[in-house]
CSV table of C-alpha atoms in Angstrom, one decimal:
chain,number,residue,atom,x,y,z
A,189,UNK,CA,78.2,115.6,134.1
A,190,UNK,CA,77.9,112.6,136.2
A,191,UNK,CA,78.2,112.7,139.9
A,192,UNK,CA,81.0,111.3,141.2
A,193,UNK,CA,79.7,109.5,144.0
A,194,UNK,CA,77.1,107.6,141.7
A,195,UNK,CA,80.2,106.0,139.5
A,196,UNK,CA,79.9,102.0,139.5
A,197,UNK,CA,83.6,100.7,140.1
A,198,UNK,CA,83.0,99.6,136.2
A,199,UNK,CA,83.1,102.9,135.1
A,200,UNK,CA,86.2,103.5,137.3
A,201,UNK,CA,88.7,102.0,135.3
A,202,UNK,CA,92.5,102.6,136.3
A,203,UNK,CA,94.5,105.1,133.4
A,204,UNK,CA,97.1,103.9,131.4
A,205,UNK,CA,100.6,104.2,132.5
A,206,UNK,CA,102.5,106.1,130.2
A,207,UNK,CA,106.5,106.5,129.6
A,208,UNK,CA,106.9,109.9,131.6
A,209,UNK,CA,104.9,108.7,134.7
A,210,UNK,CA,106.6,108.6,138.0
A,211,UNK,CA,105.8,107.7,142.0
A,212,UNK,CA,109.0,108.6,143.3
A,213,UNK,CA,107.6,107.9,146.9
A,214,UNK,CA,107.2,104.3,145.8
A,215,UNK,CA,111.1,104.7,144.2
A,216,UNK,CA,109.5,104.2,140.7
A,217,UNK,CA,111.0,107.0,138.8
A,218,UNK,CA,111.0,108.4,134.9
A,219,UNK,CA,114.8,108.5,133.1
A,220,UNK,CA,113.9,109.6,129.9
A,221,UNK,CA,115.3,113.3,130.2
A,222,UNK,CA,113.5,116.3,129.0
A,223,UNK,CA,114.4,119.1,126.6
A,224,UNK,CA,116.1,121.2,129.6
A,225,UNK,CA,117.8,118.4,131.4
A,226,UNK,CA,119.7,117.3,127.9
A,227,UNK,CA,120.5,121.0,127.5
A,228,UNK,CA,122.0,121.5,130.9
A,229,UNK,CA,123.3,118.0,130.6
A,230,UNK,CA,121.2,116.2,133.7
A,231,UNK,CA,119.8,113.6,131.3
A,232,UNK,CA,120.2,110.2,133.6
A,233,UNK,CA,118.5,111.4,136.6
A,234,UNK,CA,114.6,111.5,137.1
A,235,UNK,CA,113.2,113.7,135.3
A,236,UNK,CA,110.6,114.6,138.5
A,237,UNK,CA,113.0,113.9,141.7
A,238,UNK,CA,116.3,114.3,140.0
A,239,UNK,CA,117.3,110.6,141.8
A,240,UNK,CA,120.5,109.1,140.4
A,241,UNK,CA,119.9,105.5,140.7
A,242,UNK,CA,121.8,103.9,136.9
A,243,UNK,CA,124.9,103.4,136.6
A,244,UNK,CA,124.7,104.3,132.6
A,245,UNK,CA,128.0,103.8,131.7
A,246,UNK,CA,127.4,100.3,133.0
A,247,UNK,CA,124.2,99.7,131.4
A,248,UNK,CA,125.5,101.1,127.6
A,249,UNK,CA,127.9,98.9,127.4
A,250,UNK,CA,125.3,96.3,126.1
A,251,UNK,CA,127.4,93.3,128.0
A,252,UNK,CA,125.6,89.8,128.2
A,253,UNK,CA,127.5,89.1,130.6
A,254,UNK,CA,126.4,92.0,133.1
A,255,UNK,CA,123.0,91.7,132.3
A,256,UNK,CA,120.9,91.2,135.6
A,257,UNK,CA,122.2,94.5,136.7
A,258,UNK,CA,120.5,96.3,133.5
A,259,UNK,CA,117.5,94.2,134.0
A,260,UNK,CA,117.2,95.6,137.7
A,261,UNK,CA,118.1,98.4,136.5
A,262,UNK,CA,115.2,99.0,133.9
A,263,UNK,CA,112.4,98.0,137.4
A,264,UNK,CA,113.6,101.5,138.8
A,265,UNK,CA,111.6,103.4,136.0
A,266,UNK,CA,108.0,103.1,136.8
A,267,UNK,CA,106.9,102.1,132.9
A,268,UNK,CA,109.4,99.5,132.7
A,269,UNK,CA,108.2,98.5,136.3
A,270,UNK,CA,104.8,98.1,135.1
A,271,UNK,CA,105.1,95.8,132.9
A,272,UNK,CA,107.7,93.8,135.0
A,273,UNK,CA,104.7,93.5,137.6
A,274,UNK,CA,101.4,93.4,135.1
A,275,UNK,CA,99.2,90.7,134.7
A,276,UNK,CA,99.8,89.2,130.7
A,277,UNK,CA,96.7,88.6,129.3
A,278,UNK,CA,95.7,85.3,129.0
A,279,UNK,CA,95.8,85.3,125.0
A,280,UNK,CA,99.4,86.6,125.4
A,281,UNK,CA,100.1,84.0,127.6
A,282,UNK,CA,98.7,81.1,125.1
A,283,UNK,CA,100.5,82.6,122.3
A,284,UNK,CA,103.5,81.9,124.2
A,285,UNK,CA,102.6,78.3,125.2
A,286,UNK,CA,101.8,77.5,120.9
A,287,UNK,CA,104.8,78.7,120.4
A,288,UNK,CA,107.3,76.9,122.8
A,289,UNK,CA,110.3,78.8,123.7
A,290,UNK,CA,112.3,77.9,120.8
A,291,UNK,CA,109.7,79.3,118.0
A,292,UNK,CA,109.5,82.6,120.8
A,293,UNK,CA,112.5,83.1,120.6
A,294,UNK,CA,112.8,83.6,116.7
A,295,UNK,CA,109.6,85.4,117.1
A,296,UNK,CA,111.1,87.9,119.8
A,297,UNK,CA,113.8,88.5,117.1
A,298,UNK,CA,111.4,88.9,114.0
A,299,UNK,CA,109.5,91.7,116.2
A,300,UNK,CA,112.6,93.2,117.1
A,301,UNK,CA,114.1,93.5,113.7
A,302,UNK,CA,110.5,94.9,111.7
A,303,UNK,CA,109.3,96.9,114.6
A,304,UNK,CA,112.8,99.0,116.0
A,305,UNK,CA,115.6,98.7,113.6
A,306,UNK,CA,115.3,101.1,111.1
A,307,UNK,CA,116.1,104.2,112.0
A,308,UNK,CA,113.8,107.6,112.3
A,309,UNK,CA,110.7,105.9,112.2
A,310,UNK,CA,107.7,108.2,111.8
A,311,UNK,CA,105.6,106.2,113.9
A,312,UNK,CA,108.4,105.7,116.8
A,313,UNK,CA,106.8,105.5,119.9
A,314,UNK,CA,103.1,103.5,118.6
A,315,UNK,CA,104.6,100.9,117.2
A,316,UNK,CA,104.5,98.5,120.2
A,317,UNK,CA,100.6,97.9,121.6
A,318,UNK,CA,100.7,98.0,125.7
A,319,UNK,CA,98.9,95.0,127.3
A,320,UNK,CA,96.0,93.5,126.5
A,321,UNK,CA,97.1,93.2,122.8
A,322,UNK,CA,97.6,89.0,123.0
A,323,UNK,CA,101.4,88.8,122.6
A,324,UNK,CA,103.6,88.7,125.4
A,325,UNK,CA,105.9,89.8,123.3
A,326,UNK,CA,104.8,93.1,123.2
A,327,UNK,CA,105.2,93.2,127.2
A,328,UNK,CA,109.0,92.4,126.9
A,329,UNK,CA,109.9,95.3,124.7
A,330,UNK,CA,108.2,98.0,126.9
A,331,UNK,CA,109.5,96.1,130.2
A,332,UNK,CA,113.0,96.1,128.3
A,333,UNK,CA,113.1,99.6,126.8
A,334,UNK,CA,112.8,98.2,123.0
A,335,UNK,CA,109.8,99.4,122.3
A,336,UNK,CA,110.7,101.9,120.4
A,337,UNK,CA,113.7,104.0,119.2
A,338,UNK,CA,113.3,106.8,121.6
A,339,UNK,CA,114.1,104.3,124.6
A,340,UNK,CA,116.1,102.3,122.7
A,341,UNK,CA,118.3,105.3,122.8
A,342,UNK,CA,118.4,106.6,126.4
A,343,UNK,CA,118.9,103.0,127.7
A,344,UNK,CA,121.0,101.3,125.5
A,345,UNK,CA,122.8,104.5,124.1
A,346,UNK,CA,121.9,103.4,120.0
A,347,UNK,CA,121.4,106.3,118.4
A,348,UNK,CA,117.7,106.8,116.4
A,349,UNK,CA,119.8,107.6,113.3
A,350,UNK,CA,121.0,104.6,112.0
A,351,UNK,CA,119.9,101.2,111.4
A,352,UNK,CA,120.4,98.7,114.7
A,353,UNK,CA,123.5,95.9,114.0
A,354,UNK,CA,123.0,92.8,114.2
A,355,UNK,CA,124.3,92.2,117.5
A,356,UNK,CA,122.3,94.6,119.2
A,357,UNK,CA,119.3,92.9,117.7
A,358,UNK,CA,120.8,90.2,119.5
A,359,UNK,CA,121.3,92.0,122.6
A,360,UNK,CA,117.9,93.3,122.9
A,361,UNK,CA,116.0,90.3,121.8
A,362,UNK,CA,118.0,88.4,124.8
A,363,UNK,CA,116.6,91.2,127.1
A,364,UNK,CA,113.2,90.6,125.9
A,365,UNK,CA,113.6,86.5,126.0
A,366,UNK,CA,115.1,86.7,129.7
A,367,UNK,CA,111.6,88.6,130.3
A,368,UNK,CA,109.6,86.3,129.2
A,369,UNK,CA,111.6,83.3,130.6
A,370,UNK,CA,110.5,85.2,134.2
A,371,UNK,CA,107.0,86.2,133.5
A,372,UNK,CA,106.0,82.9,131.5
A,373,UNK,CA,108.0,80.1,133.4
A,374,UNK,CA,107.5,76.7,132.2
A,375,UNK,CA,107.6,77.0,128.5
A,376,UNK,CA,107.9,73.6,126.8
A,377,UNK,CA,110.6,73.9,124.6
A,378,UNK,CA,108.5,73.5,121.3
A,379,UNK,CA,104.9,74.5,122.5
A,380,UNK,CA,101.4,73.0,123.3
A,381,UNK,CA,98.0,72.3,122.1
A,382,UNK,CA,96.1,74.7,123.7
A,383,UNK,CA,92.7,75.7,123.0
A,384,UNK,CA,92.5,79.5,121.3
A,385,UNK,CA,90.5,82.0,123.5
A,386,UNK,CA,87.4,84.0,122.0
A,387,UNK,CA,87.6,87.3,121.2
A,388,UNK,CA,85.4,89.9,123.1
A,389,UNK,CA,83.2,91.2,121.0
């Protein structure tokens, strides 16, 4: 086993930040409830300091026109937080600037549609790479809880069992676009040249 003290800060690198992870001192908390809190019916609150910071009857209702409070909403849980704050790769960010925002947008809805709207996928929960995958789009479904079913489902209250309507594709791909309006300002309308980056190999 190596010693400790004799690790390079290469060797050092940060873990991953996964969906149940929490800093409560830092007010970054986890809302997806366990087992126990859904039987005693405490599902809402975080899941490690039992704070009650969403108003979910608000955020359910899935209304356009209320939606800065659910996008402040989703910075309270610490994954959703992450990504809010994380770097996007530089290859994500390029993908974005081909694109322009008007091709992005049909994009975000595309990945909405084949990634999260059938119901009881057996994959749920891998479908969506974190960062570092080269499409910002990626980014705004973790940062916007439509990654997957299983968030879909405690933040927008749609249930894993059925197939998503067509407006709430709608509703979530917005989410996702108003993420990436914030994290990639700028975007000309219908994209750039701009060089593709190497892969590492």
């Amino acid at each position: 086993m190596a010693d400790p003290k004799n690790l390079t800060s290469l060797e050092l690198n940060p873990l991953k930040v996964k969906c149940t992870d929490t800093d409560c001192r830092k007010d970054l908390h986890c809302f997806k409830a366990t087992a126990q809190m859904k039987k005693v019916s405490t599902a809402g609150v975080c899941r490690e300091c039992g704070a009650d910071l969403v108003d979910w009857k608000r955020v359910h209702k899935k209304d356009c026109n209320d939606v800065q409070y659910t996008l402040n909403a989703l910075r309270k849980e610490l994954i959703r937080h992450h990504f809010w704050h994380v770097e996007i790769d530089a290859r994500a960010v390029n993908y974005a600037r081909r694109k322009g925002l008007a091709n992005l947008k049909t994009a975000v809805r595309s990945r909405i549609r084949s990634s999260i709207s059938t119901p009881n996928n057996p994959y749920d929960g891998r479908q969506t790479p974190m960062e570092g995958s080269g499409n910002p789009i990626h980014y705004a479904q973790h940062a916007t809880a439509c990654c997957c079913r299983k968030c879909v489902e405690y933040w927008h209250d749609i249930p894993q069992t059925r197939p998503l309507t067509t407006d709430e594709i709608e509703y979530l791909s917005e989410l996702a676009i108003l993420f990436l309006e914030e994290r990639i300002p700028n975007l000309k309308e219908e994209g750039e040249r701009i060089p593709s980056i190497a892969k590492e190999s």
